[in-house]
Amino acid sequence: MAFRGGAKRSLGSFLCNRVLNTSYSSSSTCTVSADANGRGFSTWVSSRRSSFAQATEIPTSIPLKFANTQCGSALFLRRFSVGTSSSSSSDQMSLIKQLRERTSAPIKDVKAALIDSNWDIEAAQKELRRRGKVLASKKSSRMAAEGLLALVQNESKAAVIELNCETDFVARNDIFQHLALALAKQALLVESSSQLVSGVFHVPSEDLEDLKLNLEHPKVSGETTVQNAITEVAAVMGENVKLRRGIVMSTNSHGVLSTYLHTSPQPGLGRIAGILSLSVEDKNSQLDAIQRVGSQLAMHVVAAKPLFLTKELVSSDALESEREILKSQAESTGKSQMAIDKIVEGRLRKYYEEVVLMEQKFIMDDTLTVKKLLENLSTEVGSPVKIESFFRMEVGEGIQRLEASSASENLAQAI
């Protein structure tokens, strides 16, 4: 019996030594204490894994007479469970959720920033902004042909800016939309420093970049420069965000500004904008009628896409180019030169009806031209009414053509 008991103890000692030596070696310590009921309490401390960083006490069923034996330690190992406490896990998930709500950054980036910042949410937020700005600078060369137009106006001026991004998904984001409206409000405050053309000021994006901008969105707030605000939103969105252009239209004291936005997700935003300035000689005329027709004409500008206000304003280059195209088409019919000239002149009249606002048929009543509509309005209000200027802007227009042209040039240079 003594031999058998000794064999059991030797085998237990052997197994315990193998477990302790191969798994935790000398970097771990185990101690045993007793309570009033004669039960052993084992305390295990390890420096090899972060989940063992704190000492954990687990009640065991080892009688005190075996408390100091290696076999007792082996029984303890079988009962010991490894893992992060549920309270610690819930705290981390709460921090991830809070930082996600603050920044709208991807969850994997949020978690990585928190881990790198030792779960300090303020430090993690700064780290996310730093990483985002680095990524934004790397993405600045990518084509951004989507986005929104933002329009704001007061009694005498209206401003429109185009803010571009890479996808319409980002264009629907409320942070992007908030930035677009803030930029339009800033553009409205810019005084004319460029040439005045029919009441329209073109505002280069470079003129706005260094201006102060106050953002009031819960996730992007505070005073900064326009350029820094764009960079920060690009970092949050994970796309190239670019302020492409802006225009400001002004009118005189007898004028009325009318605007229209097409495909508008909320007031002041859209994908196509039409702005039109009407003037009336008698400032006591019926402004309601003028505003009504002005709104209809702003919608007409968006739908009909006029390029010029009157025939006299059609550029000679555009006219000659169109004439050459029409002449080439007419010559292919094999008719006489006199007949060809008549065909060209007839088609030029059609060209004027397509690109000249005053010659276009009114979209809401094609029995009227815009010129005739204004004549009827002048009769209604008892004073001459005329269009001072108009402007049409569409998101992304010309960008793809410019990108294709640049790609062709690069290819030619490579060859």
Short mmCIF file of C-alpha atoms in Angstrom, two decimals:
data_model
loop_
_atom_site.label_atom_id
_atom_site.label_comp_id
_atom_site.label_asym_id
_atom_site.label_seq_id
_atom_site.Cartn_x
_atom_site.Cartn_y
_atom_site.Cartn_z
CA MET A 1 0.00 0.00 0.00
CA ALA A 2 2.83 2.35 0.82
CA PHE A 3 4.44 1.63 -2.50
CA ARG A 4 1.18 2.21 -4.36
CA GLY A 5 0.56 5.49 -2.52
CA GLY A 6 4.09 6.63 -3.26
CA ALA A 7 3.63 5.74 -6.93
CA LYS A 8 0.48 7.86 -7.08
CA ARG A 9 2.25 10.82 -5.52
CA SER A 10 5.24 10.43 -7.84
CA LEU A 11 3.01 10.28 -10.90
CA GLY A 12 1.06 13.34 -9.74
CA SER A 13 4.28 15.21 -9.09
CA PHE A 14 5.57 14.23 -12.53
CA LEU A 15 2.44 15.47 -14.32
CA CYS A 16 2.38 18.73 -12.38
CA ASN A 17 6.02 19.41 -13.15
CA ARG A 18 5.43 18.81 -16.86
CA VAL A 19 2.47 21.25 -16.95
CA LEU A 20 4.20 23.91 -14.93
CA ASN A 21 7.55 23.69 -16.68
CA THR A 22 6.24 23.58 -20.30
CA SER A 23 3.43 26.12 -20.05
CA TYR A 24 4.33 28.78 -17.53
CA SER A 25 7.92 28.00 -16.37
CA SER A 26 9.40 30.27 -13.75
CA SER A 27 7.52 33.44 -14.74
CA SER A 28 4.44 32.33 -12.78
CA THR A 29 3.84 31.85 -9.09
CA CYS A 30 1.17 29.94 -7.22
CA THR A 31 0.23 30.36 -3.58
CA VAL A 32 -2.40 28.66 -1.44
CA SER A 33 -4.24 29.98 1.58
CA ALA A 34 -7.01 28.62 3.75
CA ASP A 35 -10.36 29.89 4.90
CA ALA A 36 -12.40 29.08 7.96
CA ASN A 37 -14.12 26.11 6.31
CA GLY A 38 -10.88 24.31 5.63
CA ARG A 39 -10.94 25.03 1.88
CA GLY A 40 -7.91 26.15 -0.09
CA PHE A 41 -7.71 29.41 -2.07
CA SER A 42 -5.23 29.38 -4.94
CA THR A 43 -3.75 32.63 -6.23
CA TRP A 44 -2.06 32.58 -9.63
CA VAL A 45 0.04 35.46 -11.01
CA SER A 46 1.61 35.36 -14.45
CA SER A 47 3.70 37.90 -16.35
CA ARG A 48 3.61 36.03 -19.67
CA ARG A 49 0.11 36.93 -20.92
CA SER A 50 -1.82 40.18 -20.59
CA SER A 51 -4.98 38.32 -19.57
CA PHE A 52 -3.11 37.07 -16.45
CA ALA A 53 -1.92 40.55 -15.56
CA GLN A 54 -3.99 40.65 -12.41
CA ALA A 55 -3.96 38.07 -9.61
CA THR A 56 -7.11 35.97 -9.56
CA GLU A 57 -8.34 34.00 -6.60
CA ILE A 58 -10.48 30.94 -7.23
CA PRO A 59 -11.94 28.80 -4.45
CA THR A 60 -10.87 25.21 -4.89
CA SER A 61 -12.04 21.95 -3.40
CA ILE A 62 -8.51 20.96 -2.29
CA PRO A 63 -8.30 19.92 1.39
CA LEU A 64 -5.68 21.80 3.36
CA LYS A 65 -3.50 18.74 3.78
CA PHE A 66 -2.93 18.78 -0.01
CA ALA A 67 -2.77 22.58 -0.31
CA ASN A 68 0.99 22.74 -0.55
CA THR A 69 1.47 19.79 -2.90
CA GLN A 70 2.09 20.03 -6.62
CA CYS A 71 -0.84 17.74 -7.21
CA GLY A 72 -3.07 20.31 -5.55
CA SER A 73 -1.65 22.87 -7.96
CA ALA A 74 -2.51 20.61 -10.87
CA LEU A 75 -6.10 20.39 -9.70
CA PHE A 76 -6.12 24.18 -9.51
CA LEU A 77 -4.94 24.44 -13.12
CA ARG A 78 -7.82 22.25 -14.25
CA ARG A 79 -10.29 24.64 -12.59
CA PHE A 80 -8.65 27.91 -13.65
CA SER A 81 -10.38 29.83 -16.48
CA VAL A 82 -8.67 32.41 -18.66
CA GLY A 83 -10.36 35.48 -20.21
CA THR A 84 -11.20 39.12 -19.90
CA SER A 85 -13.90 39.96 -17.43
CA SER A 86 -17.35 40.76 -18.81
CA SER A 87 -17.28 44.22 -17.26
CA SER A 88 -13.99 45.07 -18.98
CA SER A 89 -15.30 43.81 -22.34
CA SER A 90 -18.47 45.89 -22.05
CA ASP A 91 -16.42 49.00 -21.20
CA GLN A 92 -14.32 48.52 -24.32
CA MET A 93 -17.39 48.05 -26.50
CA SER A 94 -18.83 51.23 -25.03
CA LEU A 95 -15.66 53.17 -25.89
CA ILE A 96 -15.70 51.81 -29.44
CA LYS A 97 -19.34 52.86 -29.82
CA GLN A 98 -18.69 56.36 -28.42
CA LEU A 99 -15.68 56.98 -30.68
CA ARG A 100 -17.57 55.64 -33.68
CA GLU A 101 -20.43 58.07 -32.98
CA ARG A 102 -17.99 60.95 -32.56
CA THR A 103 -15.99 60.39 -35.73
CA SER A 104 -18.01 58.14 -38.10
CA ALA A 105 -14.72 56.34 -38.80
CA PRO A 106 -14.77 52.62 -39.72
CA ILE A 107 -15.06 50.31 -36.70
CA LYS A 108 -11.75 48.59 -37.41
CA ASP A 109 -9.96 51.96 -37.42
CA VAL A 110 -11.75 53.02 -34.24
CA LYS A 111 -10.73 49.84 -32.42
CA ALA A 112 -7.12 50.05 -33.65
CA ALA A 113 -6.82 53.68 -32.49
CA LEU A 114 -8.21 52.83 -29.05
CA ILE A 115 -5.82 49.91 -28.63
CA ASP A 116 -2.84 52.03 -29.70
CA SER A 117 -3.97 54.76 -27.27
CA ASN A 118 -4.41 52.33 -24.35
CA TRP A 119 -8.20 52.84 -24.49
CA ASP A 120 -7.95 56.62 -23.93
CA ILE A 121 -10.83 57.91 -26.05
CA GLU A 122 -9.53 61.50 -26.35
CA ALA A 123 -6.08 60.34 -27.45
CA ALA A 124 -7.67 57.84 -29.84
CA GLN A 125 -9.78 60.58 -31.42
CA LYS A 126 -6.66 62.69 -32.05
CA GLU A 127 -4.90 59.65 -33.49
CA LEU A 128 -7.82 59.00 -35.87
CA ARG A 129 -7.70 62.60 -37.09
CA ARG A 130 -3.95 62.36 -37.65
CA ARG A 131 -4.27 59.11 -39.59
CA GLY A 132 -7.20 60.45 -41.58
CA LYS A 133 -5.33 63.55 -42.69
CA VAL A 134 -2.43 61.44 -43.90
CA LEU A 135 -4.82 59.24 -45.89
CA ALA A 136 -6.68 62.30 -47.21
CA SER A 137 -3.47 63.76 -48.61
CA LYS A 138 -2.74 60.45 -50.35
CA LYS A 139 -6.22 60.39 -51.92
CA SER A 140 -6.18 64.01 -53.11
CA SER A 141 -5.11 62.98 -56.63
CA ARG A 142 -8.08 60.66 -57.16
CA MET A 143 -10.93 61.81 -59.40
CA ALA A 144 -13.88 63.32 -57.53
CA ALA A 145 -16.80 63.80 -59.93
CA GLU A 146 -19.71 63.27 -57.51
CA GLY A 147 -20.87 65.70 -54.83
CA LEU A 148 -23.35 68.49 -54.29
CA LEU A 149 -24.05 72.12 -55.05
CA ALA A 150 -24.85 74.35 -52.08
CA LEU A 151 -26.81 77.57 -52.59
CA VAL A 152 -27.49 80.43 -50.18
CA GLN A 153 -28.84 83.89 -50.89
CA ASN A 154 -29.92 87.17 -49.39
CA GLU A 155 -31.87 90.06 -50.88
CA SER A 156 -29.11 91.22 -53.22
CA LYS A 157 -26.79 88.24 -53.74
CA ALA A 158 -26.81 84.48 -54.25
CA ALA A 159 -23.82 82.16 -53.96
CA VAL A 160 -23.35 78.63 -55.27
CA ILE A 161 -20.39 76.35 -54.61
CA GLU A 162 -19.58 72.88 -55.92
CA LEU A 163 -18.12 70.43 -53.40
CA ASN A 164 -16.94 67.18 -54.96
CA CYS A 165 -16.36 63.68 -53.62
CA GLU A 166 -15.78 60.28 -55.18
CA THR A 167 -19.16 58.59 -54.57
CA ASP A 168 -22.77 59.64 -54.12
CA PHE A 169 -22.76 57.66 -50.85
CA VAL A 170 -20.53 60.32 -49.29
CA ALA A 171 -22.61 63.08 -50.92
CA ARG A 172 -25.59 61.83 -48.90
CA ASN A 173 -23.66 62.02 -45.61
CA ASP A 174 -24.84 64.79 -43.27
CA ILE A 175 -21.25 65.83 -42.43
CA PHE A 176 -20.49 66.40 -46.13
CA GLN A 177 -23.74 68.31 -46.59
CA HIS A 178 -23.06 70.47 -43.53
CA LEU A 179 -19.64 71.41 -44.92
CA ALA A 180 -21.11 72.27 -48.33
CA LEU A 181 -23.66 74.68 -46.84
CA ALA A 182 -21.01 76.26 -44.60
CA LEU A 183 -18.79 76.87 -47.64
CA ALA A 184 -21.66 78.47 -49.57
CA LYS A 185 -22.37 80.83 -46.66
CA GLN A 186 -18.70 81.77 -46.62
CA ALA A 187 -18.71 82.41 -50.39
CA LEU A 188 -21.68 84.75 -49.98
CA LEU A 189 -19.55 86.95 -47.72
CA VAL A 190 -16.74 87.30 -50.26
CA GLU A 191 -16.59 90.72 -51.88
CA SER A 192 -15.91 90.93 -55.61
CA SER A 193 -12.19 90.92 -56.29
CA SER A 194 -12.50 89.54 -59.81
CA GLN A 195 -13.97 90.88 -62.99
CA LEU A 196 -17.70 91.53 -63.00
CA VAL A 197 -19.46 89.84 -65.92
CA SER A 198 -23.21 90.47 -66.13
CA GLY A 199 -23.56 90.44 -62.37
CA VAL A 200 -21.72 87.09 -61.96
CA PHE A 201 -18.54 86.82 -59.88
CA HIS A 202 -16.48 83.67 -60.27
CA VAL A 203 -14.94 82.83 -56.91
CA PRO A 204 -11.82 80.64 -57.30
CA SER A 205 -11.47 77.95 -54.65
CA GLU A 206 -8.00 79.30 -53.83
CA ASP A 207 -9.60 82.53 -52.62
CA LEU A 208 -11.63 80.62 -50.04
CA GLU A 209 -9.04 78.13 -48.72
CA ASP A 210 -7.44 80.42 -46.12
CA LEU A 211 -10.69 81.97 -44.86
CA LYS A 212 -11.99 81.13 -41.39
CA LEU A 213 -14.88 78.71 -41.18
CA ASN A 214 -16.97 77.84 -38.13
CA LEU A 215 -18.46 74.34 -38.28
CA GLU A 216 -21.29 73.44 -35.90
CA HIS A 217 -21.82 69.76 -36.67
CA PRO A 218 -21.71 67.38 -33.64
CA LYS A 219 -18.93 65.33 -35.23
CA VAL A 220 -16.97 68.15 -36.89
CA SER A 221 -17.08 71.41 -34.99
CA GLY A 222 -15.02 74.45 -34.13
CA GLU A 223 -13.32 77.28 -35.98
CA THR A 224 -10.74 76.39 -38.61
CA THR A 225 -9.72 77.35 -42.13
CA VAL A 226 -11.67 76.23 -45.18
CA GLN A 227 -8.81 74.04 -46.34
CA ASN A 228 -8.41 72.34 -42.97
CA ALA A 229 -12.15 71.73 -42.75
CA ILE A 230 -12.15 70.06 -46.17
CA THR A 231 -9.15 67.91 -45.20
CA GLU A 232 -10.80 66.86 -41.94
CA VAL A 233 -14.05 65.88 -43.66
CA ALA A 234 -12.06 63.97 -46.28
CA ALA A 235 -10.32 62.12 -43.45
CA VAL A 236 -13.64 61.20 -41.84
CA MET A 237 -15.26 60.17 -45.14
CA GLY A 238 -12.24 58.24 -46.41
CA GLU A 239 -12.52 59.82 -49.87
CA ASN A 240 -11.04 62.68 -51.84
CA VAL A 241 -13.13 65.80 -51.07
CA LYS A 242 -12.49 68.90 -53.12
CA LEU A 243 -13.94 72.42 -53.37
CA ARG A 244 -14.03 72.87 -57.13
CA ARG A 245 -15.59 76.28 -57.81
CA GLY A 246 -17.98 78.95 -56.68
CA ILE A 247 -19.97 81.82 -58.16
CA VAL A 248 -21.77 84.82 -56.69
CA MET A 249 -24.53 86.64 -58.56
CA SER A 250 -25.62 90.11 -57.49
CA THR A 251 -28.50 92.33 -58.51
CA ASN A 252 -29.39 96.01 -58.21
CA SER A 253 -31.99 97.56 -55.96
CA HIS A 254 -34.70 97.11 -58.61
CA GLY A 255 -33.78 93.51 -59.27
CA VAL A 256 -35.15 90.15 -58.15
CA LEU A 257 -32.98 87.06 -57.71
CA SER A 258 -34.63 83.71 -58.45
CA THR A 259 -33.06 80.32 -57.84
CA TYR A 260 -33.91 76.67 -58.39
CA LEU A 261 -32.18 73.49 -57.21
CA HIS A 262 -32.80 70.14 -58.89
CA THR A 263 -32.46 66.77 -57.09
CA SER A 264 -32.38 68.47 -53.70
CA PRO A 265 -31.84 66.24 -50.61
CA GLN A 266 -32.52 69.20 -48.32
CA PRO A 267 -33.07 72.97 -48.69
CA GLY A 268 -30.01 74.68 -50.13
CA LEU A 269 -28.50 71.54 -51.67
CA GLY A 270 -28.87 69.89 -55.07
CA ARG A 271 -27.10 68.51 -58.12
CA ILE A 272 -28.14 71.19 -60.65
CA ALA A 273 -28.67 74.87 -59.90
CA GLY A 274 -30.25 77.66 -61.91
CA ILE A 275 -29.92 81.32 -60.88
CA LEU A 276 -31.57 84.21 -62.68
CA SER A 277 -31.67 87.95 -62.09
CA LEU A 278 -34.68 89.96 -63.28
CA SER A 279 -34.83 93.76 -63.23
CA VAL A 280 -37.83 96.06 -63.48
CA GLU A 281 -37.72 99.79 -64.14
CA ASP A 282 -40.50 100.71 -61.71
CA LYS A 283 -39.54 99.54 -58.21
CA ASN A 284 -43.21 99.82 -57.18
CA SER A 285 -44.24 97.12 -59.64
CA GLN A 286 -45.92 93.89 -58.53
CA LEU A 287 -43.02 91.91 -57.13
CA ASP A 288 -45.14 88.80 -56.57
CA ALA A 289 -45.70 88.36 -60.30
CA ILE A 290 -42.01 88.98 -61.03
CA GLN A 291 -40.90 86.46 -58.40
CA ARG A 292 -43.35 83.88 -59.73
CA VAL A 293 -42.08 84.16 -63.30
CA GLY A 294 -38.50 84.37 -62.05
CA SER A 295 -38.84 81.02 -60.26
CA GLN A 296 -40.28 79.47 -63.41
CA LEU A 297 -37.42 80.85 -65.51
CA ALA A 298 -34.82 79.55 -63.03
CA MET A 299 -36.35 76.10 -63.49
CA HIS A 300 -36.31 76.67 -67.27
CA VAL A 301 -32.57 77.42 -67.14
CA VAL A 302 -31.94 74.09 -65.40
CA ALA A 303 -34.04 72.11 -67.91
CA ALA A 304 -33.23 73.88 -71.20
CA LYS A 305 -29.47 74.43 -70.62
CA PRO A 306 -29.10 77.79 -72.40
CA LEU A 307 -25.55 78.98 -73.10
CA PHE A 308 -26.18 82.64 -74.01
CA LEU A 309 -28.71 85.29 -73.04
CA THR A 310 -29.25 86.87 -76.48
CA LYS A 311 -28.16 86.16 -80.06
CA GLU A 312 -25.81 89.13 -79.90
CA LEU A 313 -23.93 87.52 -77.03
CA VAL A 314 -23.17 84.29 -78.90
CA SER A 315 -19.39 84.18 -79.19
CA SER A 316 -17.92 84.39 -82.67
CA ASP A 317 -15.87 81.25 -82.06
CA ALA A 318 -18.96 79.23 -81.14
CA LEU A 319 -20.87 80.63 -84.11
CA GLU A 320 -18.09 79.88 -86.62
CA SER A 321 -17.61 76.39 -85.26
CA GLU A 322 -21.31 75.64 -85.60
CA ARG A 323 -21.42 77.19 -89.07
CA GLU A 324 -18.56 74.96 -90.25
CA ILE A 325 -20.28 71.85 -88.91
CA LEU A 326 -23.59 72.76 -90.56
CA LYS A 327 -21.88 73.63 -93.86
CA SER A 328 -20.07 70.29 -93.94
CA GLN A 329 -23.34 68.46 -93.31
CA ALA A 330 -25.13 70.44 -96.03
CA GLU A 331 -22.38 69.87 -98.62
CA SER A 332 -22.75 66.10 -98.21
CA THR A 333 -26.24 66.40 -99.77
CA GLY A 334 -24.69 67.37 -103.15
CA LYS A 335 -26.94 70.41 -103.59
CA SER A 336 -25.98 73.77 -105.14
CA GLN A 337 -24.06 76.39 -103.21
CA MET A 338 -27.14 78.64 -102.97
CA ALA A 339 -29.18 75.82 -101.52
CA ILE A 340 -26.36 74.95 -99.12
CA ASP A 341 -26.25 78.55 -97.84
CA LYS A 342 -30.01 78.53 -97.20
CA ILE A 343 -29.75 75.23 -95.37
CA VAL A 344 -26.94 76.56 -93.16
CA GLU A 345 -28.86 79.74 -92.29
CA GLY A 346 -31.99 77.78 -91.48
CA ARG A 347 -30.09 75.44 -89.19
CA LEU A 348 -28.36 78.37 -87.50
CA ARG A 349 -31.78 79.71 -86.50
CA LYS A 350 -32.48 76.32 -84.97
CA TYR A 351 -29.13 76.52 -83.18
CA TYR A 352 -30.11 79.89 -81.66
CA GLU A 353 -33.37 78.38 -80.41
CA GLU A 354 -31.38 75.67 -78.66
CA VAL A 355 -28.64 77.71 -76.96
CA VAL A 356 -29.99 81.29 -76.61
CA LEU A 357 -32.26 81.81 -73.60
CA MET A 358 -34.39 84.57 -75.13
CA GLU A 359 -35.03 82.46 -78.25
CA GLN A 360 -35.90 79.23 -76.44
CA LYS A 361 -39.43 77.92 -76.11
CA PHE A 362 -40.69 78.21 -72.55
CA ILE A 363 -40.69 74.75 -70.95
CA MET A 364 -44.01 75.32 -69.15
CA ASP A 365 -45.77 76.57 -72.29
CA ASP A 366 -44.08 75.78 -75.61
CA THR A 367 -46.41 78.15 -77.47
CA LEU A 368 -44.35 80.99 -75.92
CA THR A 369 -40.72 81.92 -76.24
CA VAL A 370 -38.91 83.35 -73.22
CA LYS A 371 -38.84 86.71 -74.99
CA LYS A 372 -42.63 86.65 -75.41
CA LEU A 373 -43.07 85.56 -71.78
CA LEU A 374 -41.17 88.63 -70.59
CA GLU A 375 -43.25 90.88 -72.83
CA ASN A 376 -46.43 89.49 -71.26
CA LEU A 377 -44.97 89.96 -67.78
CA SER A 378 -44.04 93.57 -68.53
CA THR A 379 -47.63 94.22 -69.58
CA GLU A 380 -48.94 92.57 -66.40
CA VAL A 381 -46.82 94.63 -63.98
CA GLY A 382 -47.00 97.83 -65.99
CA SER A 383 -43.23 98.27 -66.34
CA PRO A 384 -40.52 96.76 -68.59
CA VAL A 385 -38.95 93.58 -67.14
CA LYS A 386 -35.76 92.08 -68.49
CA ILE A 387 -33.27 89.35 -67.63
CA GLU A 388 -30.01 90.84 -66.38
CA SER A 389 -28.04 87.60 -66.10
CA PHE A 390 -28.40 83.88 -65.52
CA PHE A 391 -26.17 80.99 -64.56
CA ARG A 392 -26.49 77.22 -64.66
CA MET A 393 -24.23 74.81 -62.75
CA GLU A 394 -24.23 71.02 -62.59
CA VAL A 395 -22.20 68.66 -60.41
CA GLY A 396 -19.28 67.10 -62.24
CA GLU A 397 -19.83 68.81 -65.58
CA GLY A 398 -16.58 68.85 -67.54
CA ILE A 399 -14.63 66.79 -65.00
CA GLN A 400 -14.70 63.49 -66.90
CA ARG A 401 -13.78 65.23 -70.13
CA LEU A 402 -10.83 66.90 -68.44
CA GLU A 403 -9.73 63.61 -66.87
CA ALA A 404 -9.95 61.82 -70.21
CA SER A 405 -7.96 64.61 -71.86
CA SER A 406 -5.27 64.40 -69.18
CA ALA A 407 -5.08 60.62 -69.54
CA SER A 408 -4.65 60.96 -73.31
CA GLU A 409 -1.86 63.49 -72.85
CA ASN A 410 -0.07 61.26 -70.34
CA LEU A 411 -0.37 58.31 -72.72
CA ALA A 412 1.01 60.35 -75.59
CA GLN A 413 3.94 61.47 -73.46
CA ALA A 414 4.61 57.87 -72.38
CA ILE A 415 4.66 56.72 -76.00
#
